[in-house]
Amino acid sequence: IRKQTWTAKEVDYLNPIGFLTAKPVVFLINLSEKDYKRKKNKWLAKIHEWVQKNSPGDIMIPYSGALESSLIEMPEDEQKAYLSENKMTSCLDKIVTTGFKAIHLIYFFTAGPDEVKCWQIREGTKAPQAAGTIHTDFEKGFICAEVMKFDELRELGTESAVKGAGKYKQEGKNYVVGDGDVIFFKFNVGRGK
């Protein structure tokens, strides 16, 4: 179903049914650690051929569940040393980011003096609805969103430096939240009743 072209009326009819074949697909191919390191397996080419024939355009990620399981048990410094020594990389980040993209999710951050939180929302979500994922009062009483991009914050180092560079923006209710935005929401609880 996901590969077909549907009219808006047909989509409205099909969506509530929740067909499994309408869902986005990412093919995860679990290899032994040895095969993953060699980037070879007797089945890998055949699986790739099948995916290309039966599900063109969908993503296929070979990984090693055994390797990922071992890495989780190791301290970070040991992980890096093991991967470097064996000339391998973990696929966990790729699996997560690919999965997020496949189901059209993005994330944004909120930060206070003592904590940073990450929130997941649908791609294309506007600022008031993003605020509503934190608390419904934030959406009802939304005033504005003060936004900086994570990459700019990382590059410049501090919120003050981002403001100084003119990259700290105040956005209204039509602002579409971007992937990795760091947002401070202003709202009024008395508003929106």
mmCIF file of N, CA, C and O in Angstrom, residues 5 12 14 22 38 97 103 109 135 147 152 157-158 163 166 170-171 188:
data_model
loop_
_atom_site.group_PDB
_atom_site.id
_atom_site.type_symbol
_atom_site.label_atom_id
_atom_site.label_comp_id
_atom_site.label_asym_id
_atom_site.label_seq_id
_atom_site.Cartn_x
_atom_site.Cartn_y
_atom_site.Cartn_z
ATOM 1 N N THR A 5 -0.050 5.343 -5.227
ATOM 2 C CA THR A 5 -0.484 6.737 -5.202
ATOM 3 C C THR A 5 -1.972 6.743 -4.873
ATOM 4 O O THR A 5 -2.758 6.054 -5.530
ATOM 5 N N ASP A 12 -7.822 9.165 3.530
ATOM 6 C CA ASP A 12 -8.701 9.310 4.706
ATOM 7 C C ASP A 12 -9.413 7.999 5.034
ATOM 8 O O ASP A 12 -9.653 7.683 6.202
ATOM 9 N N LEU A 14 -8.210 4.869 4.161
ATOM 10 C CA LEU A 14 -7.234 3.827 4.490
ATOM 11 C C LEU A 14 -6.530 4.033 5.838
ATOM 12 O O LEU A 14 -6.228 3.063 6.528
ATOM 13 N N ALA A 22 1.243 -0.350 4.887
ATOM 14 C CA ALA A 22 1.269 1.102 4.664
ATOM 15 C C ALA A 22 2.398 1.754 5.462
ATOM 16 O O ALA A 22 2.726 2.913 5.249
ATOM 17 N N ARG A 38 33.862 -8.235 7.937
ATOM 18 C CA ARG A 38 34.294 -8.470 6.560
ATOM 19 C C ARG A 38 33.415 -7.741 5.543
ATOM 20 O O ARG A 38 33.760 -7.647 4.378
ATOM 21 N N THR A 97 18.705 6.991 13.652
ATOM 22 C CA THR A 97 18.425 8.155 12.801
ATOM 23 C C THR A 97 17.659 7.754 11.538
ATOM 24 O O THR A 97 16.753 8.475 11.121
ATOM 25 N N ILE A 103 9.967 7.294 9.722
ATOM 26 C CA ILE A 103 8.628 7.546 10.267
ATOM 27 C C ILE A 103 8.375 9.038 10.485
ATOM 28 O O ILE A 103 7.450 9.424 11.181
ATOM 29 N N PHE A 109 15.086 20.199 21.571
ATOM 30 C CA PHE A 109 15.555 20.211 22.950
ATOM 31 C C PHE A 109 14.975 21.380 23.712
ATOM 32 O O PHE A 109 14.725 22.441 23.144
ATOM 33 N N HIS A 135 3.566 20.085 27.622
ATOM 34 C CA HIS A 135 2.393 20.217 28.486
ATOM 35 C C HIS A 135 1.304 20.923 27.694
ATOM 36 O O HIS A 135 1.588 21.875 26.965
ATOM 37 N N VAL A 147 14.291 30.345 19.662
ATOM 38 C CA VAL A 147 14.895 29.194 19.011
ATOM 39 C C VAL A 147 16.347 29.451 18.627
ATOM 40 O O VAL A 147 16.689 30.515 18.125
ATOM 41 N N GLU A 152 24.518 25.375 15.663
ATOM 42 C CA GLU A 152 25.075 26.711 15.920
ATOM 43 C C GLU A 152 25.490 26.853 17.377
ATOM 44 O O GLU A 152 26.526 27.447 17.677
ATOM 45 N N GLY A 157 29.319 27.613 21.155
ATOM 46 C CA GLY A 157 29.667 27.258 22.526
ATOM 47 C C GLY A 157 28.702 27.653 23.625
ATOM 48 O O GLY A 157 28.541 26.925 24.580
ATOM 49 N N THR A 158 28.065 28.827 23.524
ATOM 50 C CA THR A 158 27.152 29.257 24.591
ATOM 51 C C THR A 158 25.931 29.946 23.988
ATOM 52 O O THR A 158 25.969 30.432 22.851
ATOM 53 N N LYS A 163 23.337 34.329 20.701
ATOM 54 C CA LYS A 163 22.612 35.611 20.677
ATOM 55 C C LYS A 163 23.488 36.695 20.069
ATOM 56 O O LYS A 163 23.030 37.487 19.238
ATOM 57 N N GLY A 166 23.588 36.828 16.449
ATOM 58 C CA GLY A 166 22.304 37.109 15.806
ATOM 59 C C GLY A 166 21.580 35.875 15.314
ATOM 60 O O GLY A 166 20.728 35.956 14.435
ATOM 61 N N GLN A 170 13.307 34.702 17.678
ATOM 62 C CA GLN A 170 12.011 34.635 18.343
ATOM 63 C C GLN A 170 10.990 34.314 17.259
ATOM 64 O O GLN A 170 10.881 35.038 16.265
ATOM 65 N N GLU A 171 10.281 33.196 17.420
ATOM 66 C CA GLU A 171 9.357 32.716 16.387
ATOM 67 C C GLU A 171 7.935 32.656 16.906
ATOM 68 O O GLU A 171 7.701 32.422 18.086
ATOM 69 N N ASN A 188 1.452 31.773 28.484
ATOM 70 C CA ASN A 188 0.670 32.356 29.549
ATOM 71 C C ASN A 188 -0.443 31.391 29.871
ATOM 72 O O ASN A 188 -1.298 31.142 29.033
#
